[in-house]
């Protein structure tokens, strides 16, 4: 693992939360992006080496919609940057962590992502992410 890449925060109202986090962090989001496969709208704030990712459900089927309904707004996941996602997935599986994804898939912010279930990680959904290199 290289560093904490970002912390994902589930929000109910993306526009209001963009304003709130811009105030909190003293700068605006550097991008917003819709991820159709995950049914979310995201925005990203850069803080030094790390980022804050705001996640908003783009429809009711979204895992984020269910999360917010059940647990309210708040920290949804922690993402770690990795150099070799396949290798890291195998390592963590070998350590007994429960995968929450089938295989790495394209997430927001030009990343290949993979999740591990909070059941085996002290209640925190863990994301691994690897920068997608231009071919
Ligand atoms: Zn994330």
PDB file of C-alpha atoms and ligand atoms in Angstrom:
ATOM      1  CA  UNK A   1       0.000   0.000   0.000  1.00  0.00           C
ATOM      2  CA  UNK A   2       1.366   3.398  -0.965  1.00  0.00           C
ATOM      3  CA  UNK A   3      -0.767   5.927   0.912  1.00  0.00           C
ATOM      4  CA  UNK A   4      -4.303   6.868   1.857  1.00  0.00           C
ATOM      5  CA  UNK A   5      -5.546   7.913  -1.561  1.00  0.00           C
ATOM      6  CA  UNK A   6      -8.892   9.235  -0.399  1.00  0.00           C
ATOM      7  CA  UNK A   7     -11.677   9.012   2.128  1.00  0.00           C
ATOM      8  CA  UNK A   8     -15.161   8.528   0.695  1.00  0.00           C
ATOM      9  CA  UNK A   9     -18.031  10.355   2.351  1.00  0.00           C
ATOM     10  CA  UNK A  10     -21.667   9.566   1.572  1.00  0.00           C
ATOM     11  CA  UNK A  11     -23.853  12.675   1.302  1.00  0.00           C
ATOM     12  CA  UNK A  12     -27.518  13.383   0.668  1.00  0.00           C
ATOM     13  CA  UNK A  13     -27.193  16.642  -1.237  1.00  0.00           C
ATOM     14  CA  UNK A  14     -24.053  16.901  -3.365  1.00  0.00           C
ATOM     15  CA  UNK A  15     -24.410  20.589  -4.148  1.00  0.00           C
ATOM     16  CA  UNK A  16     -24.822  21.548  -0.487  1.00  0.00           C
ATOM     17  CA  UNK A  17     -21.947  19.272   0.532  1.00  0.00           C
ATOM     18  CA  UNK A  18     -19.691  20.688  -2.193  1.00  0.00           C
ATOM     19  CA  UNK A  19     -20.239  24.112  -0.669  1.00  0.00           C
ATOM     20  CA  UNK A  20     -19.756  22.821   2.850  1.00  0.00           C
ATOM     21  CA  UNK A  21     -16.466  21.059   2.044  1.00  0.00           C
ATOM     22  CA  UNK A  22     -15.217  24.021   0.007  1.00  0.00           C
ATOM     23  CA  UNK A  23     -15.725  26.132   3.143  1.00  0.00           C
ATOM     24  CA  UNK A  24     -14.190  23.525   5.409  1.00  0.00           C
ATOM     25  CA  UNK A  25     -11.109  22.906   3.260  1.00  0.00           C
ATOM     26  CA  UNK A  26     -10.711  26.426   1.906  1.00  0.00           C
ATOM     27  CA  UNK A  27     -10.855  25.361  -1.754  1.00  0.00           C
ATOM     28  CA  UNK A  28     -13.406  24.037  -4.210  1.00  0.00           C
ATOM     29  CA  UNK A  29     -13.704  20.515  -5.603  1.00  0.00           C
ATOM     30  CA  UNK A  30     -11.279  19.995  -8.484  1.00  0.00           C
ATOM     31  CA  UNK A  31     -13.690  17.738 -10.297  1.00  0.00           C
ATOM     32  CA  UNK A  32     -17.102  16.152 -10.259  1.00  0.00           C
ATOM     33  CA  UNK A  33     -17.739  12.919 -12.039  1.00  0.00           C
ATOM     34  CA  UNK A  34     -20.642  10.569 -12.576  1.00  0.00           C
ATOM     35  CA  UNK A  35     -19.866   6.851 -12.342  1.00  0.00           C
ATOM     36  CA  UNK A  36     -22.728   5.106 -14.125  1.00  0.00           C
ATOM     37  CA  UNK A  37     -21.675   1.590 -13.140  1.00  0.00           C
ATOM     38  CA  UNK A  38     -21.872   2.514  -9.449  1.00  0.00           C
ATOM     39  CA  UNK A  39     -24.873   4.829  -9.816  1.00  0.00           C
ATOM     40  CA  UNK A  40     -23.077   7.665  -8.055  1.00  0.00           C
ATOM     41  CA  UNK A  41     -22.099  11.244  -8.592  1.00  0.00           C
ATOM     42  CA  UNK A  42     -18.790  12.133  -7.005  1.00  0.00           C
ATOM     43  CA  UNK A  43     -16.724  15.197  -6.320  1.00  0.00           C
ATOM     44  CA  UNK A  44     -13.091  15.312  -5.346  1.00  0.00           C
ATOM     45  CA  UNK A  45     -11.135  17.686  -3.130  1.00  0.00           C
ATOM     46  CA  UNK A  46      -7.348  17.529  -3.008  1.00  0.00           C
ATOM     47  CA  UNK A  47      -5.752  17.858   0.421  1.00  0.00           C
ATOM     48  CA  UNK A  48      -1.995  17.457   0.193  1.00  0.00           C
ATOM     49  CA  UNK A  49      -1.306  13.882  -0.891  1.00  0.00           C
ATOM     50  CA  UNK A  50      -4.837  12.698  -0.150  1.00  0.00           C
ATOM     51  CA  UNK A  51      -8.332  13.437  -1.352  1.00  0.00           C
ATOM     52  CA  UNK A  52     -11.847  13.622  -0.072  1.00  0.00           C
ATOM     53  CA  UNK A  53     -14.425  11.958  -2.317  1.00  0.00           C
ATOM     54  CA  UNK A  54     -18.037  12.964  -1.817  1.00  0.00           C
ATOM     55  CA  UNK A  55     -20.489  10.307  -2.987  1.00  0.00           C
ATOM     56  CA  UNK A  56     -24.065  10.967  -3.866  1.00  0.00           C
ATOM     57  CA  UNK A  57     -26.543   8.349  -5.107  1.00  0.00           C
ATOM     58  CA  UNK A  58     -27.667   9.102  -8.648  1.00  0.00           C
ATOM     59  CA  UNK A  59     -30.643   6.779  -8.175  1.00  0.00           C
ATOM     60  CA  UNK A  60     -32.414   4.766  -5.475  1.00  0.00           C
ATOM     61  CA  UNK A  61     -30.785   1.495  -6.526  1.00  0.00           C
ATOM     62  CA  UNK A  62     -27.364   2.845  -5.664  1.00  0.00           C
ATOM     63  CA  UNK A  63     -25.463   1.281  -2.771  1.00  0.00           C
ATOM     64  CA  UNK A  64     -24.936   4.849  -1.541  1.00  0.00           C
ATOM     65  CA  UNK A  65     -28.701   5.450  -1.392  1.00  0.00           C
ATOM     66  CA  UNK A  66     -29.087   2.323   0.727  1.00  0.00           C
ATOM     67  CA  UNK A  67     -26.143   3.281   2.916  1.00  0.00           C
ATOM     68  CA  UNK A  68     -27.474   6.785   3.597  1.00  0.00           C
ATOM     69  CA  UNK A  69     -30.956   5.420   4.278  1.00  0.00           C
ATOM     70  CA  UNK A  70     -29.634   2.894   6.786  1.00  0.00           C
ATOM     71  CA  UNK A  71     -26.767   4.750   8.461  1.00  0.00           C
ATOM     72  CA  UNK A  72     -27.130   8.373   7.468  1.00  0.00           C
ATOM     73  CA  UNK A  73     -24.438  10.567   5.953  1.00  0.00           C
ATOM     74  CA  UNK A  74     -20.837   9.985   6.909  1.00  0.00           C
ATOM     75  CA  UNK A  75     -17.594   8.189   6.149  1.00  0.00           C
ATOM     76  CA  UNK A  76     -18.371   5.413   3.681  1.00  0.00           C
ATOM     77  CA  UNK A  77     -14.960   3.997   2.809  1.00  0.00           C
ATOM     78  CA  UNK A  78     -11.209   4.438   2.979  1.00  0.00           C
ATOM     79  CA  UNK A  79      -9.162   4.056  -0.180  1.00  0.00           C
ATOM     80  CA  UNK A  80      -5.533   3.023  -0.366  1.00  0.00           C
ATOM     81  CA  UNK A  81      -3.385   3.601  -3.424  1.00  0.00           C
ATOM     82  CA  UNK A  82      -1.570   0.476  -4.559  1.00  0.00           C
ATOM     83  CA  UNK A  83       1.039  -0.152  -7.201  1.00  0.00           C
ATOM     84  CA  UNK A  84      -0.198  -3.580  -8.314  1.00  0.00           C
ATOM     85  CA  UNK A  85      -3.867  -4.083  -7.535  1.00  0.00           C
ATOM     86  CA  UNK A  86      -3.996  -7.780  -8.534  1.00  0.00           C
ATOM     87  CA  UNK A  87      -1.057  -8.579  -6.304  1.00  0.00           C
ATOM     88  CA  UNK A  88      -2.519  -6.646  -3.369  1.00  0.00           C
ATOM     89  CA  UNK A  89      -5.933  -8.341  -3.779  1.00  0.00           C
ATOM     90  CA  UNK A  90      -4.267 -11.754  -3.645  1.00  0.00           C
ATOM     91  CA  UNK A  91      -2.227 -10.736  -0.617  1.00  0.00           C
ATOM     92  CA  UNK A  92      -5.305  -9.527   1.299  1.00  0.00           C
ATOM     93  CA  UNK A  93      -7.383 -12.569   0.315  1.00  0.00           C
ATOM     94  CA  UNK A  94      -4.512 -14.691   1.584  1.00  0.00           C
ATOM     95  CA  UNK A  95      -4.685 -12.825   4.887  1.00  0.00           C
ATOM     96  CA  UNK A  96      -8.362 -13.767   5.168  1.00  0.00           C
ATOM     97  CA  UNK A  97      -9.994 -10.455   4.238  1.00  0.00           C
ATOM     98  CA  UNK A  98     -13.379 -10.820   2.575  1.00  0.00           C
ATOM     99  CA  UNK A  99     -13.611  -9.345  -0.938  1.00  0.00           C
ATOM    100  CA  UNK A 100     -16.659  -7.207  -1.741  1.00  0.00           C
ATOM    101  CA  UNK A 101     -15.894  -7.044  -5.494  1.00  0.00           C
ATOM    102  CA  UNK A 102     -15.541  -9.779  -8.118  1.00  0.00           C
ATOM    103  CA  UNK A 103     -12.584  -8.213  -9.870  1.00  0.00           C
ATOM    104  CA  UNK A 104     -10.970  -4.776 -10.275  1.00  0.00           C
ATOM    105  CA  UNK A 105     -13.200  -2.367 -12.208  1.00  0.00           C
ATOM    106  CA  UNK A 106     -12.934   1.249 -13.425  1.00  0.00           C
ATOM    107  CA  UNK A 107     -14.025   3.654 -10.674  1.00  0.00           C
ATOM    108  CA  UNK A 108     -13.971   7.422 -10.454  1.00  0.00           C
ATOM    109  CA  UNK A 109     -10.897   9.597 -11.010  1.00  0.00           C
ATOM    110  CA  UNK A 110      -9.167   7.336 -13.561  1.00  0.00           C
ATOM    111  CA  UNK A 111      -8.675   4.448 -11.148  1.00  0.00           C
ATOM    112  CA  UNK A 112      -9.024   0.725 -11.204  1.00  0.00           C
ATOM    113  CA  UNK A 113     -10.755  -0.139  -7.923  1.00  0.00           C
ATOM    114  CA  UNK A 114     -11.578  -3.138  -5.741  1.00  0.00           C
ATOM    115  CA  UNK A 115     -13.376  -3.328  -2.392  1.00  0.00           C
ATOM    116  CA  UNK A 116     -13.006  -5.403   0.760  1.00  0.00           C
ATOM    117  CA  UNK A 117     -15.981  -6.014   3.013  1.00  0.00           C
ATOM    118  CA  UNK A 118     -16.223  -4.047   6.282  1.00  0.00           C
ATOM    119  CA  UNK A 119     -17.058  -7.283   8.132  1.00  0.00           C
ATOM    120  CA  UNK A 120     -13.393  -8.263   8.171  1.00  0.00           C
ATOM    121  CA  UNK A 121     -11.872  -4.779   8.503  1.00  0.00           C
ATOM    122  CA  UNK A 122     -13.212  -3.369  11.781  1.00  0.00           C
ATOM    123  CA  UNK A 123     -16.328  -2.012  10.129  1.00  0.00           C
ATOM    124  CA  UNK A 124     -14.581   0.018   7.437  1.00  0.00           C
ATOM    125  CA  UNK A 125     -15.223  -0.623   3.759  1.00  0.00           C
ATOM    126  CA  UNK A 126     -11.753  -0.708   2.178  1.00  0.00           C
ATOM    127  CA  UNK A 127     -11.052   0.347  -1.396  1.00  0.00           C
ATOM    128  CA  UNK A 128      -7.850  -0.445  -3.225  1.00  0.00           C
ATOM    129  CA  UNK A 129      -7.139   1.795  -6.169  1.00  0.00           C
ATOM    130  CA  UNK A 130      -4.537   1.825  -8.863  1.00  0.00           C
ATOM    131  CA  UNK A 131      -4.025   4.663 -11.312  1.00  0.00           C
ATOM    132  CA  UNK A 132      -5.028   3.618 -14.841  1.00  0.00           C
ATOM    133  CA  UNK A 133      -1.979   4.222 -17.023  1.00  0.00           C
ATOM    134  CA  UNK A 134      -2.548   5.650 -20.482  1.00  0.00           C
ATOM    135  CA  UNK A 135      -1.686   2.996 -23.099  1.00  0.00           C
TER     136      UNK A 135
HETATM  137 ZN1  LIG B   1     -13.526   5.811  -3.362  1.00  0.00          ZN
END
